[in-house]
Coordinates of C-alpha atoms (C1' of nucleotides) in Angstrom, one line a residue:
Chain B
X139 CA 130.0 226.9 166.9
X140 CA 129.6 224.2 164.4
X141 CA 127.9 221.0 167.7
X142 CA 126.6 218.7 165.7
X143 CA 126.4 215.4 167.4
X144 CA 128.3 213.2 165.2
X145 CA 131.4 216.5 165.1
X146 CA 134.4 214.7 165.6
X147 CA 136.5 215.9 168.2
X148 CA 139.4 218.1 166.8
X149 CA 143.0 216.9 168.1
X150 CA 145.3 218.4 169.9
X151 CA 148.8 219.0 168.3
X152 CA 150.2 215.9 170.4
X153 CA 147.2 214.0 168.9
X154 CA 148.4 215.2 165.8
X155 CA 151.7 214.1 165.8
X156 CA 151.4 210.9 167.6
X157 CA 149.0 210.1 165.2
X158 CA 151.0 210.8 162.5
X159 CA 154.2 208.9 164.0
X160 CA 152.2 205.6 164.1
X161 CA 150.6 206.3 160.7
X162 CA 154.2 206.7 159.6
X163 CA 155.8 203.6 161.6
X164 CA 152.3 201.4 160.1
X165 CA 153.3 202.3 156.5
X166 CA 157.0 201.5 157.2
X167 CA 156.4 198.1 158.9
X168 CA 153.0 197.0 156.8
X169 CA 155.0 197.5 153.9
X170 CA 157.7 195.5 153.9
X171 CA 156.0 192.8 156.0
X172 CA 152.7 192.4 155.2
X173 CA 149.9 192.8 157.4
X174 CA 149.9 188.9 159.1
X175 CA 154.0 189.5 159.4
X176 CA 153.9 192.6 161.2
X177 CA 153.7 192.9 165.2
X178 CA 152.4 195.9 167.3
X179 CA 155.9 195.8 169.1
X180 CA 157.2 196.2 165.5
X181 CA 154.9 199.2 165.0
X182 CA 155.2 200.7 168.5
X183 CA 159.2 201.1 168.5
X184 CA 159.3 202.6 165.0
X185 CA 156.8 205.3 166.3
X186 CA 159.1 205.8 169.1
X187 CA 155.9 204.6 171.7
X188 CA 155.1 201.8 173.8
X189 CA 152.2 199.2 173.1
X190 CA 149.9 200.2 174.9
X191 CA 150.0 204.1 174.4
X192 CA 150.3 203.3 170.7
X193 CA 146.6 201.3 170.9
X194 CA 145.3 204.6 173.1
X195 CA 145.2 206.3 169.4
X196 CA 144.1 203.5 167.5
X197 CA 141.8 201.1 168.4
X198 CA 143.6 197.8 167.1
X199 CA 146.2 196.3 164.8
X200 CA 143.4 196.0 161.7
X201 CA 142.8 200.1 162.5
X202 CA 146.3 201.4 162.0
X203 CA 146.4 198.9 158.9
X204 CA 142.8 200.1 157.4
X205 CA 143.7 204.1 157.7
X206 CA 146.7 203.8 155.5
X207 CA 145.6 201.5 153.0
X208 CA 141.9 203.3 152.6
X209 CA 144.1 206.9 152.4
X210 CA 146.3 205.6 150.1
X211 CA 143.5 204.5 147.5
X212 CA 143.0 207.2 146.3
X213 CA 146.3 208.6 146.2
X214 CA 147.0 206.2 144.0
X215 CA 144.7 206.5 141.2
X216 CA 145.5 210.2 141.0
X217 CA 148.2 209.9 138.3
X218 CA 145.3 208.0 135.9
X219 CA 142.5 210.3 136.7
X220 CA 144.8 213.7 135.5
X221 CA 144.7 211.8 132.2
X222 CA 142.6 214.1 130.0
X223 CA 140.2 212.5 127.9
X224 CA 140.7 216.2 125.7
X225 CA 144.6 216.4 125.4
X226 CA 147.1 215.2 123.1
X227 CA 146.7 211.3 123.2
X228 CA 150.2 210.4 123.1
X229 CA 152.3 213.6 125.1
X230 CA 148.5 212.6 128.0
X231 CA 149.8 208.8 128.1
X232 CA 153.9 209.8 128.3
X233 CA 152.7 211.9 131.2
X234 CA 150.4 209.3 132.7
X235 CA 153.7 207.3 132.7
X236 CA 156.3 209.8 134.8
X237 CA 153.7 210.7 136.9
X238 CA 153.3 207.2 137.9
X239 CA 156.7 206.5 138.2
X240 CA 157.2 210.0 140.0
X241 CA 154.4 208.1 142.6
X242 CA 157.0 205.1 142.6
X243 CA 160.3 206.9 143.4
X244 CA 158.3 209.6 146.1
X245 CA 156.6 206.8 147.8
X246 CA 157.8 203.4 147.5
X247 CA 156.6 202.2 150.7
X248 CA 153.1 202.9 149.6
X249 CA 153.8 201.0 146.8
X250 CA 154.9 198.3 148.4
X251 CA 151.9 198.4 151.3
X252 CA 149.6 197.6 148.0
X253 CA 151.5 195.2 146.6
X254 CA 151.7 192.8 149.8
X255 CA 148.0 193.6 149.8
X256 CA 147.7 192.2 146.4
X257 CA 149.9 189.5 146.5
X258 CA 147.7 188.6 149.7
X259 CA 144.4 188.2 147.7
X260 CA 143.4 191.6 148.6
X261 CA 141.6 190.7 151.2
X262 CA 140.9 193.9 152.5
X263 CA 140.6 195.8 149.4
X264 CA 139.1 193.2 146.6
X265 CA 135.8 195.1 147.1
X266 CA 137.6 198.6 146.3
X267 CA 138.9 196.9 142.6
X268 CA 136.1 195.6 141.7
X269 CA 134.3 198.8 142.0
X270 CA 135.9 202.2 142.4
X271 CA 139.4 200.9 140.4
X272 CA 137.4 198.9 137.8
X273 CA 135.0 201.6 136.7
X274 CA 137.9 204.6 136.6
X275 CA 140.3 202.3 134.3
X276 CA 137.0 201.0 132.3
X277 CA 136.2 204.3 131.4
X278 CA 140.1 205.5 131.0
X279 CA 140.4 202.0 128.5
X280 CA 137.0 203.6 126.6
X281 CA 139.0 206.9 126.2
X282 CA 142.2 204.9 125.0
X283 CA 139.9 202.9 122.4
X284 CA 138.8 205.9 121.4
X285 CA 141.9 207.5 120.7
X286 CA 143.0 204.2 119.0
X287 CA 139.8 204.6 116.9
X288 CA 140.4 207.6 115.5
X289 CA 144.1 206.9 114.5
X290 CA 146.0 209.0 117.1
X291 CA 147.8 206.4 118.7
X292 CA 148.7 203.0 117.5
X293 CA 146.0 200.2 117.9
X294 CA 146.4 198.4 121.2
X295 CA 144.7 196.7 124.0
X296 CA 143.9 199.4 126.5
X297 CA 143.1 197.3 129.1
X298 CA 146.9 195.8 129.0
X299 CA 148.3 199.0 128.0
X300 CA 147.3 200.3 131.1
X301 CA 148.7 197.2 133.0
X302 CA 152.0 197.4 131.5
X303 CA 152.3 201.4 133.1
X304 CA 151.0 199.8 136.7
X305 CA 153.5 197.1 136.1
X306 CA 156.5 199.2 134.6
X307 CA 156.5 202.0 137.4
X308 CA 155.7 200.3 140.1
X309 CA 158.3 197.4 139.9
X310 CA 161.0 199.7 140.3
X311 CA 159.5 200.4 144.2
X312 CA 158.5 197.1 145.0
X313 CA 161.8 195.2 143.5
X314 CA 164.1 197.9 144.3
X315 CA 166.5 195.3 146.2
X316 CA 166.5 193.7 143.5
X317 CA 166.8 196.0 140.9
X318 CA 169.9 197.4 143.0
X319 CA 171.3 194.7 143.1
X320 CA 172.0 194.0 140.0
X321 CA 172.4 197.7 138.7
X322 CA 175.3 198.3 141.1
X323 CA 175.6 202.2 141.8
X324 CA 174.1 203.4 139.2
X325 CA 170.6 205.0 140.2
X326 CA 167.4 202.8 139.0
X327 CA 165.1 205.7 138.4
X328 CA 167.3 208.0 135.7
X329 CA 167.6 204.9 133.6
X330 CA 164.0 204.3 134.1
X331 CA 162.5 207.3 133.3
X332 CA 164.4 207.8 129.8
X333 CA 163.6 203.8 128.8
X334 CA 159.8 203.9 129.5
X335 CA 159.6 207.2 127.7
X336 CA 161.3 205.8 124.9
X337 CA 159.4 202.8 125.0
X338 CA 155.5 204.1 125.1
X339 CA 156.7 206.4 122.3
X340 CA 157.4 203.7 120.3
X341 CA 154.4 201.5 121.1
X342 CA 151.9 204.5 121.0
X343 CA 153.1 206.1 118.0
X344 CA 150.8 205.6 115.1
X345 CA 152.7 204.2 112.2
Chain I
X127 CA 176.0 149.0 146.6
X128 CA 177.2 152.2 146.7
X129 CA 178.4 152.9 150.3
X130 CA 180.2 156.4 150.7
X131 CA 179.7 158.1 153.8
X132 CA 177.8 160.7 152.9
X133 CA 175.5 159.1 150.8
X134 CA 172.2 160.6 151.1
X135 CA 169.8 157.6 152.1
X136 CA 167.2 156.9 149.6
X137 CA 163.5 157.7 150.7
X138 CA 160.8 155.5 151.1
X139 CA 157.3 156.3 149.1
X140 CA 155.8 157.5 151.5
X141 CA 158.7 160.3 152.6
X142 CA 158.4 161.1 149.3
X143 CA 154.9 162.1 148.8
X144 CA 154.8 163.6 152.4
X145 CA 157.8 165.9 151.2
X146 CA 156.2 166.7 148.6
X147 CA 152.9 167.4 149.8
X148 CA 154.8 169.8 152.7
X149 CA 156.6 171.7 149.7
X150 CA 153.5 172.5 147.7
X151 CA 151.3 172.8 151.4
X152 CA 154.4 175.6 152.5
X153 CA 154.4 176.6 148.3
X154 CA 150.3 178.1 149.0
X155 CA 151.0 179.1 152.0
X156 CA 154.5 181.3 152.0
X157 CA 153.4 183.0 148.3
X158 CA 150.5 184.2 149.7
X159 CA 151.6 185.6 153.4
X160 CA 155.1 185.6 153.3
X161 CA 157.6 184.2 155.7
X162 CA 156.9 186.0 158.9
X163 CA 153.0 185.6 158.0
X164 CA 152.8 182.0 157.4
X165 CA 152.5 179.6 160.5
X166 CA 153.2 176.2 160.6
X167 CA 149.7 175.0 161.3
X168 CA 148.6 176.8 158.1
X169 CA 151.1 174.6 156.6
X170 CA 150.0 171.5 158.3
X171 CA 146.3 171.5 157.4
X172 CA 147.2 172.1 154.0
X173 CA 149.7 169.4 153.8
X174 CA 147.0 167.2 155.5
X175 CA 149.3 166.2 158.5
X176 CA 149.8 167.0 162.3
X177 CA 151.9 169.9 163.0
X178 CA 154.5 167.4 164.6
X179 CA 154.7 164.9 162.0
X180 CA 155.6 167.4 159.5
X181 CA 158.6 168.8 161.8
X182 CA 159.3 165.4 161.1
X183 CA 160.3 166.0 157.3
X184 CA 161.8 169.3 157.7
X185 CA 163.7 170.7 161.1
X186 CA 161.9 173.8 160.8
X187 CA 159.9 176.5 159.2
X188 CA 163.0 178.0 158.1
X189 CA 163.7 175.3 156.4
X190 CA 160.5 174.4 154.2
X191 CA 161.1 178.5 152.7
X192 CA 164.6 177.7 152.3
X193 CA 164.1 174.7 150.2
X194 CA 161.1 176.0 147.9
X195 CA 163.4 179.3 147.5
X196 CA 166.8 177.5 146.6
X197 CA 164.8 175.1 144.4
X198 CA 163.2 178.1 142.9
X199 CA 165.9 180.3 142.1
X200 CA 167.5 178.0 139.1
X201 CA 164.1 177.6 137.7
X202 CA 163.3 181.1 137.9
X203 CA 166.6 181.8 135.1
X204 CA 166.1 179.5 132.8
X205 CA 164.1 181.5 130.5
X206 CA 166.4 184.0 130.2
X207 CA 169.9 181.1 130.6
X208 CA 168.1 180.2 126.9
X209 CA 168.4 183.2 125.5
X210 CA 171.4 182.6 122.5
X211 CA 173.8 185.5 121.4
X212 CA 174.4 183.6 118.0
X213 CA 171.1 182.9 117.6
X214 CA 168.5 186.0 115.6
X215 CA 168.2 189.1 118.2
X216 CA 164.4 189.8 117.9
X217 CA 163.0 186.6 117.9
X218 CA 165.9 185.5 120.7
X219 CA 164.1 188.1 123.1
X220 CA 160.7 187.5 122.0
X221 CA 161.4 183.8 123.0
X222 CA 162.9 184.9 126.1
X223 CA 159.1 187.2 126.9
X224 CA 157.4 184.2 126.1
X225 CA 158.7 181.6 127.8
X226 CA 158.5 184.1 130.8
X227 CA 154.9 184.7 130.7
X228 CA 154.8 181.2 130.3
X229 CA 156.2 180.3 133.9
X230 CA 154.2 183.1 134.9
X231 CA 150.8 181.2 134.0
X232 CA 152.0 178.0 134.8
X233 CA 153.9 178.9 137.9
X234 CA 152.2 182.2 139.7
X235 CA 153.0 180.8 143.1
X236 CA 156.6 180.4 142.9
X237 CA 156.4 183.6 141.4
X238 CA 154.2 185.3 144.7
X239 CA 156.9 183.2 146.6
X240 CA 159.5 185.3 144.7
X241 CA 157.8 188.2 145.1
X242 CA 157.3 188.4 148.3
X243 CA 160.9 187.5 149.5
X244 CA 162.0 190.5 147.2
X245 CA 159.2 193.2 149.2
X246 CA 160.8 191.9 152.3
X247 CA 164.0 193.3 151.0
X248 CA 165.1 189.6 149.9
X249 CA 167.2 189.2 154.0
X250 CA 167.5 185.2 152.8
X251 CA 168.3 186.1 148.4
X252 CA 169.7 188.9 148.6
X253 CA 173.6 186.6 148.2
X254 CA 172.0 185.3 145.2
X255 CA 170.9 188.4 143.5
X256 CA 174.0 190.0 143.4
X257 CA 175.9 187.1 142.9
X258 CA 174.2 184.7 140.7
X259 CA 171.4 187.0 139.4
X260 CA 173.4 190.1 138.8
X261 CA 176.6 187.6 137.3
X262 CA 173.9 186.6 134.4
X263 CA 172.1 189.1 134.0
X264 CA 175.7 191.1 133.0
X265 CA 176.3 188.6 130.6
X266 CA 172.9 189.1 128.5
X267 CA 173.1 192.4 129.1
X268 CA 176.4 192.5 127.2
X269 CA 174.7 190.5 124.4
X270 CA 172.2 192.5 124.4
X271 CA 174.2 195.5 124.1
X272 CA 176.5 193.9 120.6
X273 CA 173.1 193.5 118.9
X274 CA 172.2 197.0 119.2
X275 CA 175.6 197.9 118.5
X276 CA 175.7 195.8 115.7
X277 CA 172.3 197.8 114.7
X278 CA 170.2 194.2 114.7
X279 CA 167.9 195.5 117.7
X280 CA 166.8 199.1 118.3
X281 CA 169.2 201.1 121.3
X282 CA 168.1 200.4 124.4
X283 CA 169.3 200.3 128.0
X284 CA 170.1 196.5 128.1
X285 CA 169.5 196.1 131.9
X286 CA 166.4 198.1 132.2
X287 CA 165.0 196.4 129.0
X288 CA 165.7 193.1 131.5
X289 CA 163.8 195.0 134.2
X290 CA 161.5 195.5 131.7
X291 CA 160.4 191.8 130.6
X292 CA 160.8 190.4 134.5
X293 CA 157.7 193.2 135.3
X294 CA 155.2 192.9 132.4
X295 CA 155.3 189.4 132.6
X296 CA 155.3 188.9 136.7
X297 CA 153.0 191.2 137.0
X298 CA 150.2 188.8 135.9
X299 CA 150.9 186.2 138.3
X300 CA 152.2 188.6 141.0
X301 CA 148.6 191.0 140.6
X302 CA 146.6 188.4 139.4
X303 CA 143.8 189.1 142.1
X304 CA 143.9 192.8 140.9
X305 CA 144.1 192.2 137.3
X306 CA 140.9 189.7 136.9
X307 CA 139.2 192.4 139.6
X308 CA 139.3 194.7 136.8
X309 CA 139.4 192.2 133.2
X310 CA 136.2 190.5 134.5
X311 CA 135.6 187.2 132.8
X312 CA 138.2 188.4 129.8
X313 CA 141.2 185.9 130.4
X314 CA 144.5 188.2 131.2
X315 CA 146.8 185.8 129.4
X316 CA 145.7 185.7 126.4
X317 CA 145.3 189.1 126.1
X318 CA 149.2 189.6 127.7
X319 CA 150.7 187.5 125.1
X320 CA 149.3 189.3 122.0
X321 CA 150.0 192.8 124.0
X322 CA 153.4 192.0 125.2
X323 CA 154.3 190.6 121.5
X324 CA 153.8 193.9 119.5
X325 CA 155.2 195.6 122.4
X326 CA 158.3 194.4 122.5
X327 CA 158.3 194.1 118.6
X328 CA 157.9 197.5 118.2
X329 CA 160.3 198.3 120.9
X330 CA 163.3 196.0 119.3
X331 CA 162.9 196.3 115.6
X332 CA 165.5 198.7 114.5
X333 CA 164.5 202.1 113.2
Chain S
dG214 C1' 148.2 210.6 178.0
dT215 C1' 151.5 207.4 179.3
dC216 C1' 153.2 203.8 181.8
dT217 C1' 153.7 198.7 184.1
dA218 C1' 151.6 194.5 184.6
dT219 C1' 149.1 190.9 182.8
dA220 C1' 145.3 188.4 180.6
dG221 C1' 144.4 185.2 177.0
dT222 C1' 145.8 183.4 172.6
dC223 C1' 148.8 181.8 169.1
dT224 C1' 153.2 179.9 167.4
dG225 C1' 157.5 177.2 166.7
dA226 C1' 159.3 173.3 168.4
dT227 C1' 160.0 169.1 171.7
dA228 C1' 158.9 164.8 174.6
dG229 C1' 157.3 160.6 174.6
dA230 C1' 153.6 156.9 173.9
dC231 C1' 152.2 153.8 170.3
Chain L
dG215 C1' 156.1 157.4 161.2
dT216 C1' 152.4 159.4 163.5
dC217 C1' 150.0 160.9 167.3
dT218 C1' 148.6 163.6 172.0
dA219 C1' 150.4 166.6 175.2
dT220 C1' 152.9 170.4 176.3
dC221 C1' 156.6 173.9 176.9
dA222 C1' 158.6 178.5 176.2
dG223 C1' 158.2 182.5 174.0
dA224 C1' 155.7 186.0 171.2
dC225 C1' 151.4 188.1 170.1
dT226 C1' 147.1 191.4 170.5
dA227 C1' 144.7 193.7 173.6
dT228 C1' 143.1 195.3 178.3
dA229 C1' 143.3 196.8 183.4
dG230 C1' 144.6 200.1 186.3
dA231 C1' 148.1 203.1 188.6
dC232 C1' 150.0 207.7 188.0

DNA sequence: GTCTATAGTCTGATAGAC
DNA sequence: GTCTATCAGACTATAGAC
């Protein structure tokens, strides 16, 4: 009922999941090589398609790569937002923390897509940080400071606090080779978990 | 007058500073697109030479990466090679953050360079980081693990406490773009230095 | 909706004049 | 040592049959 001009054609299931094969089989080669070091053949045999059946549902190479990082946006400032200016400073931060690092063990590949998008100057998404990121952590850092302020957590930079949880979590997607590499058999993520609560505990704790 | 062989013939000048200019040319242009995403003409222009002449210092694009990445890899240890077991615990790991921050200011290419072999899932390090990488990192991690049995540092996981200090203090070359997006004019190394300090202080110091 | 064929461009590497 | 010219293959994207 609802014809308005600009109503976007709904899609059929095979839409659907064709779509969602390519969206899938993008994340998987985007994230490991970048966007300049992935190829459509790359793309189009992960999604179990050919070329050009795979460019009948998106438009071009920049397309597939523009869906997934603008969807994942988002996504990925989720864990901060939750943080409640009204809770319990320290127990809000802790669970800033696993929820992040939560993000990092469900969806490493995402994690990696952004950082080869970072690493790459962020050409595609420098507009996104200086605006939509900037003003969410600005105001988050304003609720830290405040917090600070009024002596319920220890007095720290909020700005690099906040740095140091991006940094902390995410490293354990984006290096993971590395990381299990060196760790042998034992899995990254239950060490992880129990270090960087012990540690914010200790640096957030008023003394 | 030494005649063996093998001997490596000497360069001239000018091989010299064309080598070099091809190493810190493929330096720029590897850290910031990766292997697969960097192109020799890329390389070229930024070396200020024809595409041909510079397949005239090095056999291939494989082999510019592979030279910046074996050069890199010794380099990349040293910070943490310094790190003493007879010397004081604290201040030995505080030494060992700072001089990696350090490389991280002076050095954020090689550490992009790095960072993108490892998102790639490290196919030409991967040897090294379970050899080399993982051999040292053992060692310290055993040192590591006397002091706080010894009760001269806190109890922490020696390994992920390694993970720890490679990610706070990569992440400011490796997110650079991101980090100033949201800082502003605020430089993020001074700022790191003081923040990393007390962290790690606070983290070590035993109870 | 999916395919084969292919256009047009880019890329790594080589040949050969100077 | 450096260049122009160029090859063979890979790349994004399109045309057109079915």
């Amino acid at each position: 009922m609802s014809a308005f001009p600009a109503d976007p054609k709904p899609l059929t299931r095979i839409q659907t999941k064709n779509r969602a094969a390519i969206l899938d089989a993008g994340l998987e080669v985007f994230s490991t090589f970048g966007f300049r070091g992935s190829t459509l053949d790359q793309i189009a045999r992960a999604a179990g398609l050919s070329k050009p059946n795979l460019l009948y549902y998106f438009p071009s190479k920049e397309a597939i790569h523009a869906e997934l990082l603008t969807g994942l946006l988002s996504t990925w400032l989720d864990p901060l937002t939750l943080m409640r200016a009204d809770g319990d400073p320290v127990p809000e931060l802790l669970g800033y923390v696993r929820r992040k690092l939560e993000m990092s063990r469900q969806f490493p590949r995402e994690s990696r897509l952004f950082a080869n998008e970072i690493l790459q100057g962020a050409p595609r998404v420098k507009a996104a940080l200086e605006g939509e990121l900037k003003d969410l952590v600005d105001a988050k850092a304003e609720v830290i400071r405040g917090w600070a302020a009024a002596g319920k957590i220890a007095d720290v930079h909020p700005h690099h606090l906040i740095f140091s949880i991006w940094s902390l979590t995410q490293h354990y997607a984006d290096f993971d080779v590395q990381i299990r590499a060196v760790l042998g058999e034992e899995d990254p993520f239950e060490g992880a978990e129990a270090y960087l609560d012990a540690l914010f505990t200790k640096m957030l704790t008023p003394a």
